[in-house]
Coordinates of C-alpha atoms (C1' of nucleotides) in Angstrom, one line a residue:
Chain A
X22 CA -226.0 -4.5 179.1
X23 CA -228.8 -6.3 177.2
X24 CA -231.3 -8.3 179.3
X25 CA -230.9 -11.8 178.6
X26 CA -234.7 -11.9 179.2
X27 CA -235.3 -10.1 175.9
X28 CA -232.9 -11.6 174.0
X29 CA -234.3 -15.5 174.6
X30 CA -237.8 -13.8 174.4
X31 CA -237.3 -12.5 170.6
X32 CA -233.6 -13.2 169.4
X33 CA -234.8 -12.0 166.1
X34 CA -235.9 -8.8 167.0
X35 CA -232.7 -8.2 168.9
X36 CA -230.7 -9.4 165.8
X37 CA -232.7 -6.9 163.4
X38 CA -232.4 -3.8 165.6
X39 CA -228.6 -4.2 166.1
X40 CA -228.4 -4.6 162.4
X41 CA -229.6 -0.7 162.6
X42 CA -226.3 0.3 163.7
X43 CA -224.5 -2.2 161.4
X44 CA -223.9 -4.1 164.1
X45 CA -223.0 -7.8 162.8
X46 CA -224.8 -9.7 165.8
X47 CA -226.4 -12.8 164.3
X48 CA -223.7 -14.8 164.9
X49 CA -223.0 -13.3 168.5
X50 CA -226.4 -13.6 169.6
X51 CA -226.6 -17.1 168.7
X52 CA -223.8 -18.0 170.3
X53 CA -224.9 -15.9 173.7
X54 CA -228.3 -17.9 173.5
X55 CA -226.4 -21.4 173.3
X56 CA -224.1 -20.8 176.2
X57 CA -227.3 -19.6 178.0
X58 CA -229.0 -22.5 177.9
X59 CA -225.8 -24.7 178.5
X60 CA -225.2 -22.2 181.5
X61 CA -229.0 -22.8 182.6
X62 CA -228.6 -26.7 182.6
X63 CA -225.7 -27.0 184.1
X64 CA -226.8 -24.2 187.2
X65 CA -229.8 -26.9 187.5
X66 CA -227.8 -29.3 187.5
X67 CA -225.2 -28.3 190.1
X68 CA -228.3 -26.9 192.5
X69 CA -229.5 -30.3 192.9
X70 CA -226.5 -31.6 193.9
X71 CA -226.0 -28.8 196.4
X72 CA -229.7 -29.4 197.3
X73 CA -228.4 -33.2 198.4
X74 CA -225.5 -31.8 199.8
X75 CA -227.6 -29.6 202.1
X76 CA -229.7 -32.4 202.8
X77 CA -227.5 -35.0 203.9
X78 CA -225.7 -32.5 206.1
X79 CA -229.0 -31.8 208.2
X80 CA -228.8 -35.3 208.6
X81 CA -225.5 -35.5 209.7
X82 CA -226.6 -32.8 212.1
X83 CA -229.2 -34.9 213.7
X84 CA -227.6 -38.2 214.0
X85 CA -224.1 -36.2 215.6
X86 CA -227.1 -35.1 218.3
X87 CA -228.1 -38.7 218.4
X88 CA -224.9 -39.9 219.0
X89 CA -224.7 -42.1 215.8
X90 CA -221.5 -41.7 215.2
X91 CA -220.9 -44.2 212.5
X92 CA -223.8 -43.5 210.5
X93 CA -222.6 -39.9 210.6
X94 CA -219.2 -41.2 209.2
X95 CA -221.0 -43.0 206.2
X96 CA -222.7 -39.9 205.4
X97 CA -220.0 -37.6 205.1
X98 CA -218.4 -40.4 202.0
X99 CA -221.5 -39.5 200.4
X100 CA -221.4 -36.1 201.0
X101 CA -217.3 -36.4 200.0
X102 CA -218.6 -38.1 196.2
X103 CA -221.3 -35.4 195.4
X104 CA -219.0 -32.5 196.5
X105 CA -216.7 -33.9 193.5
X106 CA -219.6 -33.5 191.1
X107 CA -220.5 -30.4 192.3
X108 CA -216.4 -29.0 191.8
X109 CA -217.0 -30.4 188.2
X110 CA -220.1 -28.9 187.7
X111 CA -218.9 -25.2 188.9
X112 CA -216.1 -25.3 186.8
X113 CA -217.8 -25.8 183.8
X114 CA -220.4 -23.3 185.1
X115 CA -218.0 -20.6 185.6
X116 CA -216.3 -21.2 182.2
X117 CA -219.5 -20.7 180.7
X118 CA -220.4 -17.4 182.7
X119 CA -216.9 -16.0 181.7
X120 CA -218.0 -17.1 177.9
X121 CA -221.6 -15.6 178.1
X122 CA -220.4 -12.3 180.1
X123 CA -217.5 -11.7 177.6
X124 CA -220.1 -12.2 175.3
X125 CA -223.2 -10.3 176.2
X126 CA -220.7 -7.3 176.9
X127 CA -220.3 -6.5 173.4
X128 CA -223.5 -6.1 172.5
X129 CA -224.6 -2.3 172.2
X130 CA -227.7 -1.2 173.0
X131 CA -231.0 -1.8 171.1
X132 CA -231.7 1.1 168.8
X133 CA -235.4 2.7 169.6
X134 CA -237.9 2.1 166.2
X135 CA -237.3 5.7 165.7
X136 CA -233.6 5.7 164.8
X137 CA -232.9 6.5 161.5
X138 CA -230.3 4.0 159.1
X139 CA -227.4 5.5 158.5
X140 CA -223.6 4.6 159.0
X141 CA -221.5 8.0 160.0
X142 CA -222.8 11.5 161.1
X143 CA -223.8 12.3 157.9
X144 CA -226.7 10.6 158.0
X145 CA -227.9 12.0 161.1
X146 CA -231.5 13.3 160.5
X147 CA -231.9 17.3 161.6
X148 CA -235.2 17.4 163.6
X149 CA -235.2 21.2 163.8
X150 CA -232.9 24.0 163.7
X151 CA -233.4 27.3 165.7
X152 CA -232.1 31.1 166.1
X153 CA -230.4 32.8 163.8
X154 CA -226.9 33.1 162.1
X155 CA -224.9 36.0 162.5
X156 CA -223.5 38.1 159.6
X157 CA -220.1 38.7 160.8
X158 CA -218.1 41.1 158.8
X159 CA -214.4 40.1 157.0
X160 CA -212.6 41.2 160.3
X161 CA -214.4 38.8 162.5
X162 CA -212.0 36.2 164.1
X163 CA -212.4 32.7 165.3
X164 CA -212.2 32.7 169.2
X165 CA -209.1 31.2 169.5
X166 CA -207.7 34.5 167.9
X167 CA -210.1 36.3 170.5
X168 CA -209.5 34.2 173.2
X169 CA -205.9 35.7 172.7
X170 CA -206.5 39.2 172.5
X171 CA -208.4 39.7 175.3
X172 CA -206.6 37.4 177.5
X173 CA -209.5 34.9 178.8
X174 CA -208.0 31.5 177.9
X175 CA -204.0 30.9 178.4
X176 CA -202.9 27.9 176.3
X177 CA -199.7 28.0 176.7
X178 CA -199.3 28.4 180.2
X179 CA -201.9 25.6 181.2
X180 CA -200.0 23.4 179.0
X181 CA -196.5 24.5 181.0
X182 CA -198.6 23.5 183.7
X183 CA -200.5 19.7 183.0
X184 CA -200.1 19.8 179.1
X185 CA -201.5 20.6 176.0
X186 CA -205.5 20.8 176.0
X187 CA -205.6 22.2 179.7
X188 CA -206.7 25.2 179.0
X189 CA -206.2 28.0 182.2
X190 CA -209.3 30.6 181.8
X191 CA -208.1 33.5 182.8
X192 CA -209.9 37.5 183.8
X193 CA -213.0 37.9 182.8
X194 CA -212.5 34.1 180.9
X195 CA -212.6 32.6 184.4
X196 CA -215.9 34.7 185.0
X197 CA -217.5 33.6 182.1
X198 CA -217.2 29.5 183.1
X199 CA -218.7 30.6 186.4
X200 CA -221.2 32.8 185.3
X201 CA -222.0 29.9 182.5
X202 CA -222.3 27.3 185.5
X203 CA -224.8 28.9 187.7
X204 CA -226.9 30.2 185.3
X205 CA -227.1 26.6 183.9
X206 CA -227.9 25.0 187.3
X207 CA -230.4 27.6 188.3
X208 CA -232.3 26.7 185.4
X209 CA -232.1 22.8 185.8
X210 CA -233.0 23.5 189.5
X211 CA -235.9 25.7 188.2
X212 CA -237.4 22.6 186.3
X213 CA -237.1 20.1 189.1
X214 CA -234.1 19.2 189.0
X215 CA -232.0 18.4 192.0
X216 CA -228.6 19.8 192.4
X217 CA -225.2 17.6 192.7
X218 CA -221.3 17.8 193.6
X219 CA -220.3 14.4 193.0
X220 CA -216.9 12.8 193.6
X221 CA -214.7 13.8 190.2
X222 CA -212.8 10.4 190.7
X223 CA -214.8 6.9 191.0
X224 CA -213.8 3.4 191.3
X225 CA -214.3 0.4 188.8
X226 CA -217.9 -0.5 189.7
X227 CA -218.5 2.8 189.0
X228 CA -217.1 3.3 185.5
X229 CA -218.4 -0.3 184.6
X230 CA -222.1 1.0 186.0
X231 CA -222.7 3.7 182.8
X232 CA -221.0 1.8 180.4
X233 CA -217.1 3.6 180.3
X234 CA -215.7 0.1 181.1
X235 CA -214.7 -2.5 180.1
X236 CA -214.9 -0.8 176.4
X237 CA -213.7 2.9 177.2
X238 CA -211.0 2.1 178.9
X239 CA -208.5 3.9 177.2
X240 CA -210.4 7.4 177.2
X241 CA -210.7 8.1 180.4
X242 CA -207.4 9.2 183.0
X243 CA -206.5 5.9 185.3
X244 CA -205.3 7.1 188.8
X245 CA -203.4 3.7 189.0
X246 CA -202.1 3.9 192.5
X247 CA -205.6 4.1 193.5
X248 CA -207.6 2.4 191.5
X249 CA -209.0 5.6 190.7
X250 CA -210.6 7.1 187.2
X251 CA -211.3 11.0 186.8
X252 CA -214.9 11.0 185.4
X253 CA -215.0 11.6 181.8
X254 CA -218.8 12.9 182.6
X255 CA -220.7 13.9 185.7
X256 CA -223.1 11.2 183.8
X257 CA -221.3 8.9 186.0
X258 CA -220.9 9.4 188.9
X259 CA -224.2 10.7 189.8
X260 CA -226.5 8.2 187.7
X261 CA -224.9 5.7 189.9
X262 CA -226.1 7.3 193.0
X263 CA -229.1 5.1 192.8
X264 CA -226.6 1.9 192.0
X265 CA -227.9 -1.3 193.5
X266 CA -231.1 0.6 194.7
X267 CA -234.7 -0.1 194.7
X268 CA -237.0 2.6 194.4
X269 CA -240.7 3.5 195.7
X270 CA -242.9 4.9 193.1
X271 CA -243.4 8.4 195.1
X272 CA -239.5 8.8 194.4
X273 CA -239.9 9.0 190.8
X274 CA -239.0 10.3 188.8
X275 CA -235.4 11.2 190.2
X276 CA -234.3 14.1 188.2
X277 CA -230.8 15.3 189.5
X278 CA -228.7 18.0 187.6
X279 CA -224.6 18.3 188.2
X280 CA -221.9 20.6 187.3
X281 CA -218.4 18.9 187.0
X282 CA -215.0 19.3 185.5
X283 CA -214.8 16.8 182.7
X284 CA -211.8 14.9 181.8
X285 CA -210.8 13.0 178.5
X286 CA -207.7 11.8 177.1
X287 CA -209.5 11.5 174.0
X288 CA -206.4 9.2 172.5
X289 CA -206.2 9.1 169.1
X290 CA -208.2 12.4 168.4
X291 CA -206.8 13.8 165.0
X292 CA -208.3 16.1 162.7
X293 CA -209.3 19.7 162.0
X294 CA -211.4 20.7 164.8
X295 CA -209.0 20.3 167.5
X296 CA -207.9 24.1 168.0
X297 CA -208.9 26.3 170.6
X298 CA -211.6 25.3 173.0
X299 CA -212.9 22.8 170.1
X300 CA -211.1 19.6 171.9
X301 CA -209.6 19.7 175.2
X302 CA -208.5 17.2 177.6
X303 CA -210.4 19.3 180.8
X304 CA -213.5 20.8 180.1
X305 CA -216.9 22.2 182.2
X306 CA -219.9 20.6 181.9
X307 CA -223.6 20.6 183.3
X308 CA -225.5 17.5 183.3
X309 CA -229.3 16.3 183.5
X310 CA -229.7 13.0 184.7
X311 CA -233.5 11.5 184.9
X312 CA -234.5 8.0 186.2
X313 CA -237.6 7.2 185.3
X314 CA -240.3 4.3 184.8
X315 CA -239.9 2.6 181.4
X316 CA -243.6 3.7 180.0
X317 CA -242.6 7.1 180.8
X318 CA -239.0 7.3 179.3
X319 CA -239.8 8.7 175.3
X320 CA -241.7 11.1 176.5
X321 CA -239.3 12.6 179.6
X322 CA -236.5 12.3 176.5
X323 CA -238.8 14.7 174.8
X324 CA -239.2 17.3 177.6
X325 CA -235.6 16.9 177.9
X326 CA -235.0 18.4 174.6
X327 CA -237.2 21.0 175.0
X328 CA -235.1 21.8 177.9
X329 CA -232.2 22.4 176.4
X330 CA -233.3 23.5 173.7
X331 CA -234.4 26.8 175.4
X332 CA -231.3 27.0 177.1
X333 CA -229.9 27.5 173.9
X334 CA -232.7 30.0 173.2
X335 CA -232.2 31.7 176.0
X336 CA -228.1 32.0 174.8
X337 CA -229.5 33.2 171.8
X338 CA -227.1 30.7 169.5
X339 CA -228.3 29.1 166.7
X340 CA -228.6 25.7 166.6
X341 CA -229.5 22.7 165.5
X342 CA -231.2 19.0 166.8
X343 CA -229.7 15.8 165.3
X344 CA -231.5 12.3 165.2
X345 CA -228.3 10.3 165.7
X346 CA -228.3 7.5 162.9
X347 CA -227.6 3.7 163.6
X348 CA -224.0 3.8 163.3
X349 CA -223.3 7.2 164.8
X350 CA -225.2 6.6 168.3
X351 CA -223.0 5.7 170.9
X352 CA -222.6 1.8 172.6
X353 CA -225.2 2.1 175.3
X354 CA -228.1 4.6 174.2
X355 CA -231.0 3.6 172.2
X356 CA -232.0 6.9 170.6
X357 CA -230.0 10.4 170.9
X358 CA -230.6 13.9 170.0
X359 CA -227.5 15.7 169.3
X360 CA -227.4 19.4 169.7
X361 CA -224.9 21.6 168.0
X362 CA -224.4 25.3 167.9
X363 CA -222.9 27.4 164.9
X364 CA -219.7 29.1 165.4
X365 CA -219.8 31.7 163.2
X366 CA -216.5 32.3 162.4
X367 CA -215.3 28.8 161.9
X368 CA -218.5 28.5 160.2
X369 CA -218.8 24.8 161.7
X370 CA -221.3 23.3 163.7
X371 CA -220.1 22.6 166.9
X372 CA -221.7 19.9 169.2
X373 CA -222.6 20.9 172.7
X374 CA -224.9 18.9 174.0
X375 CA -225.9 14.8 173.7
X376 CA -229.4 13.8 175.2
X377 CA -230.3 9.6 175.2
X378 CA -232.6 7.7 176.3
X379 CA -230.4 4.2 177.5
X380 CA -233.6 2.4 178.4
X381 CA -232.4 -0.3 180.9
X382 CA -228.8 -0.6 179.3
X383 CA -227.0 1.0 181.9
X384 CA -230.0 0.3 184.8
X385 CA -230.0 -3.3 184.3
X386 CA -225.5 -3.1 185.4
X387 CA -226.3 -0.9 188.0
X388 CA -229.6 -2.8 189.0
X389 CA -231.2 0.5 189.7
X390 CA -235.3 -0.7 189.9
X391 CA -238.3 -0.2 191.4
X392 CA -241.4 -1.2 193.1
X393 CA -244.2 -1.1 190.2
X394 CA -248.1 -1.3 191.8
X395 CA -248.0 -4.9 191.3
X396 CA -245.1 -5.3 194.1
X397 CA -242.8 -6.5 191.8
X398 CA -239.6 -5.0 191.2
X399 CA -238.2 -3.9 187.6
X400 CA -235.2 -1.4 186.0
X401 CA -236.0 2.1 185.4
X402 CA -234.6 3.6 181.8
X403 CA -232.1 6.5 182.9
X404 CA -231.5 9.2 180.9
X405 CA -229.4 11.8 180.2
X406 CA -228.2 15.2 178.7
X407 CA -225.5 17.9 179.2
X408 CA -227.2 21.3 179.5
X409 CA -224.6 22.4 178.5
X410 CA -221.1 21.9 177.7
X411 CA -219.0 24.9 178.0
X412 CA -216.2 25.2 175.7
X413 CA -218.3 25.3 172.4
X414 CA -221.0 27.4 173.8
X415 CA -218.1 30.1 175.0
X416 CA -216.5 28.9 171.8
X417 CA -219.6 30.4 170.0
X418 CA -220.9 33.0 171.9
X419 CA -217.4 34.7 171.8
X420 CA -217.3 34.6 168.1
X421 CA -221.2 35.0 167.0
X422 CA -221.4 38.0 169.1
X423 CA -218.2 40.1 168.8
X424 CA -218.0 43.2 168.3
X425 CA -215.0 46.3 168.1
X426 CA -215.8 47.1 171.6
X427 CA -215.8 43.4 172.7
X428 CA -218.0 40.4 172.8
X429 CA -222.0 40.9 173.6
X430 CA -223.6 39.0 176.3
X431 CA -226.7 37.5 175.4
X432 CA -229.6 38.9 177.6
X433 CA -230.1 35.9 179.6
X434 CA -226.1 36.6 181.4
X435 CA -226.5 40.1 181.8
X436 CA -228.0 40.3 185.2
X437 CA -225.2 36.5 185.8
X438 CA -222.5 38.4 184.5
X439 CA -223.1 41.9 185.9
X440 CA -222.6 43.4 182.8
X441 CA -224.0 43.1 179.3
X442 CA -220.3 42.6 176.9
X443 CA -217.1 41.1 178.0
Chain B
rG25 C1' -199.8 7.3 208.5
rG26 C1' -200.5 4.7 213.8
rA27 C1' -203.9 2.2 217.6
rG28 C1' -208.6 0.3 218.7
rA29 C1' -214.0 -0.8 217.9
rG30 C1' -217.6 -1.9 214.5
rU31 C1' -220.6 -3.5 209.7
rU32 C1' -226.9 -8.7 210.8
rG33 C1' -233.6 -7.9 207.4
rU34 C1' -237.3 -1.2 206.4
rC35 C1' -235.1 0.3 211.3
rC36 C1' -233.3 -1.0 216.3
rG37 C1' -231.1 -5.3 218.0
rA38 C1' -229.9 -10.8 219.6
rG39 C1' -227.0 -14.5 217.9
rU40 C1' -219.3 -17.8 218.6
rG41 C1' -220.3 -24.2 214.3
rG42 C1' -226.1 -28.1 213.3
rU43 C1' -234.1 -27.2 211.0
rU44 C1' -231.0 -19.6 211.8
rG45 C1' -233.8 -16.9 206.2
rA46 C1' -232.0 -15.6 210.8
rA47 C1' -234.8 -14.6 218.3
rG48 C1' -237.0 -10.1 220.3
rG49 C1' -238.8 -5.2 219.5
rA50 C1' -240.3 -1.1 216.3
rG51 C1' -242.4 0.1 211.7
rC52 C1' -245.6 -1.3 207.7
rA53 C1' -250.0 -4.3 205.6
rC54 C1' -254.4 -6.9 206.4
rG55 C1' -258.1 -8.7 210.0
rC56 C1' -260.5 -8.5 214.9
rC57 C1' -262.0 -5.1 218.6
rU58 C1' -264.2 0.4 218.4
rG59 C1' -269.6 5.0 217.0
rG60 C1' -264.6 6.6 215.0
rA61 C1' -259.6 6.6 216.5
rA62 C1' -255.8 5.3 220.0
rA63 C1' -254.7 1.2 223.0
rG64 C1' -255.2 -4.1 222.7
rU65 C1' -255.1 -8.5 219.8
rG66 C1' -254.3 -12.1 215.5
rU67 C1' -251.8 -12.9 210.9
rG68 C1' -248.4 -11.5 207.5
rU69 C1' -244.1 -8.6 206.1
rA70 C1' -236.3 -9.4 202.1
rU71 C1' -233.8 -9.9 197.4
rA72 C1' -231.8 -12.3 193.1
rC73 C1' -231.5 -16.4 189.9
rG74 C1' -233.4 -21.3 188.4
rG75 C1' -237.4 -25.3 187.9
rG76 C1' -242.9 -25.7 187.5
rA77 C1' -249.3 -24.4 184.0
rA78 C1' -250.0 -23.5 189.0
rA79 C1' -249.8 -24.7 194.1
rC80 C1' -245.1 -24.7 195.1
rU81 C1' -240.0 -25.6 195.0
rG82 C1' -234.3 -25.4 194.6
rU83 C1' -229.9 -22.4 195.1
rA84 C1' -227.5 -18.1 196.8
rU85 C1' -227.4 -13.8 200.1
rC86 C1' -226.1 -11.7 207.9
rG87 C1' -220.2 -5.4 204.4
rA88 C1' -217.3 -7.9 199.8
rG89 C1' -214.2 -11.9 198.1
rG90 C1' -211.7 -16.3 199.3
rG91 C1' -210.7 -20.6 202.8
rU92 C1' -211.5 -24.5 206.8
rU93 C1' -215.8 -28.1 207.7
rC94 C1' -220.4 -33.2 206.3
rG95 C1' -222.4 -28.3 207.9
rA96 C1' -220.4 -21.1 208.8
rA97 C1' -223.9 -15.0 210.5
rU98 C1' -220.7 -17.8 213.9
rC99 C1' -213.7 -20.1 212.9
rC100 C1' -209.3 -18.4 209.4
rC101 C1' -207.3 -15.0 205.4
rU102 C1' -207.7 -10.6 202.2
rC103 C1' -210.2 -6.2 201.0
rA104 C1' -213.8 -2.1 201.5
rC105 C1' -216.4 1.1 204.5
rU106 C1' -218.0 3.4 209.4
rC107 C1' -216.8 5.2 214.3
rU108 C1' -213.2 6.7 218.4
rC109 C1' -208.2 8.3 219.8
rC110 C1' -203.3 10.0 218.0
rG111 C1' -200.5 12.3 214.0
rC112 C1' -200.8 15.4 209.6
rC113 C1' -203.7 18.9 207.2
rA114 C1' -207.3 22.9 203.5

RNA sequence: GGAGAGUUGUCCGAGUGGUUGAAGGAGCACGCCUGGAAAGUGUGUAUACGGGAAACUGUAUCGAGGGUUCGAAUCCCUCACUCUCCGCCA
């Protein structure tokens, strides 16, 4: 969520860099400064009264004490006649907080100065690509066809058992996920990063606090009875560990990494990519998390790129680094670096891992601050990256690097595997 | 699932309707004292949102939300969480 700070500071500024994602807010943000000040006036207006209010019944207090009863009597008619205004007052006050929230909700996040124009992923802007492609010979298969052969991943029976997109992994598929997850945690924890096992289910406040609700509703599995959501992202979960928080200096910057089961219902999903480990409903994921002090946020973005960039070095893929464009970055990030690997033999790029910056978008719902040297308190910009996302990466290690006598595990896994193929 | 007890400021802890934003203590900060430190001593020590150039000031906040009342940390209702016992259970 916006500040509304910035927005009455420089409503033009606000109004230009939503136009970046062809976002038509001129008209929005008017309206969200208007009911502002309304709301503002009126708040003024109904705290004086209360201020009376408060007053007279000190008053009453000490003439009860005296004994005065009548004059106490008088009182309380006049307290009677301002408690009127004040019910007036509040119900135009909270009309106008229901107008400015439903309002100020919709507006996406401020794209940084550095976010290319564009409307879809094809304008993206490719910051770098890295490692090579494989030559794969006319027998290669894509891994869904591998996946098959060797018996790793069991479609069919996962979907007897939840549906299809639940995939089962399977042998020395089931191996693989684990192997994939601690080598990816022992590397986050190698940098600094400190290790979760968050809840996989969270409430409302929750969901709201990164930004999956009120607009995401319909992605993400609703455990009705219980008010319950399965996380679509460890990204939520454990950025809201610091929820409603506010932090010393010497505590920053928090840097906290997670492994979670993932889980999207991804409604609505058509299109080409959707076979095999492509698109599923339950996926693996490792995620980096950083809350840090606003001066300091472009630059941790950077050395979070790095990072997983040579993760992906390391897992000897090639890949690739997208600048997202204005009207391909998602609702609450102001600049994000996509990364994708190439699966050789769907000769597609697949993307495995998302790294933004969300400034105080998701900090200033989750009023997650701290103490600057000045003693006042202000929202840190959070942060945050998958490192990586499993699927694709098996999905492209499995058909980059097989072989007749199986699939080749990049150095990195030998030692995490216990062997050097599959 | 059943029964009971709790939830107060950074922490401990008092407070059952009227200057209680909240006693007392600890901690912390600054000062005094000291050769230095400890002890002692004095002062200060929440957050959010408004108004104001500022000094300052208004409102709200004692788990959350509602209600009663001129007035609620205190009374009533709903919910959440924690603890103890019983049941069930990996």
């Amino acid at each position: 969520m916006l500040q509304i700070n910035n927005i009455r500071q420089n409503p033009q500024w606000v109004k230009e860099r939503l136009s970046v994602r062809n976002f038509p807010a001129i008209d929005l943000v008017d309206r969200i400064l208007q009911t502002d000040d309304e709301l503002r006036k009126i708040k003024v207006a109904a705290e004086s009264l209360q201020a009376m209010v408060n007053a007279a019944s000190k008053e009453i207090g000490a003439m009860m004490a005296k004994g005065d009863k009548e004059l106490a009597e008088n009182k309380k008619k006049e307290v009677a006649a301002l408690k009127a205004d004040i019910a007036e007052k509040s119900a135009e006050l909270s009309a106008l907080e229901n107008e400015f929230n439903k309002n100020i909700l919709q507006l996406p996040n401020l794209p940084h100065i550095s976010v290319p124009l564009g409307k879809s992923a094809e304008d993206n802007v490719l910051v770098r690509e890295g490692g090579r492609k494989p030559t794969l010979n006319s027998s290669a298969k894509p891994h869904w066809d591998l996946i098959k052969q060797y018996d790793w991943v069991d479609f069919e029976t996962g979907a007897k058992l939840a549906g299809s997109g639940f995939p089962l992994y399977k042998g020395k598929g089931a191996k693989l996920q684990r192997t994939l997850i601690q080598f990816f945690l022992d590397y986050n924890t190698a940098a600094g990063y400190t290790e979760y096992m968050p809840p996989l289910m969270v409430n409302e406040a929750t969901a709201y606090g990164t930004g999956q609700l009120p607009d995401k509703e319909g992605q993400m599995y609703h455990i009705t009875a219980d008010g319950l959501y399965l996380i679509p992202t460890a990204e939520v979960p454990v950025t809201n560990v610091y929820s409603n928080e506010i932090l010393k200096e010497s505590d920053l910057p928090v840097k906290m990494t997670a492994y979670t089961p993932c889980f999207r219902r991804e409604a609505g999903s058509f299109g080409s990519d959707v076979r095999g480990l492509n698109r599923v409903h339950q996926f693996d994921k490792v995620e980096i998390i950083q809350l840090v002090r606003p001066e300091e946020s472009y630059e941790v973005l950077e050395e979070m790129v790095k990072h997983v960039e040579q993760l992906l070095n390391l897992l000897e893929l090639p890949y690739r680094i997208l600048r997202l464009c204005g009207g391909d970055m998602g609702f609450t990030s102001a600049l994000t670096y996509d990364f994708e690997v190439y699966s050789a033999s769907q000769q597609k790029w697949l993307e495995v891992s998302s790294v933004s910056n969300f400034e105080t978008f998701q900090t200033n719902r989750m009023k997650i601050r701290y103490k600057d040297e000045a003693g006042k308190s202000q929202l840190l910009h959070s942060l945050n990256g998958s490192s990586l996302a499993l699927p694709r990466i098996v999905a492209a290690l499995l058909e980059n690097n097989q072989t007749d006598g199986g699939v080749l595990l990049p150095k990195a896994l030998h030692g995490y595997f216990g062997a050097e193929r599959l």
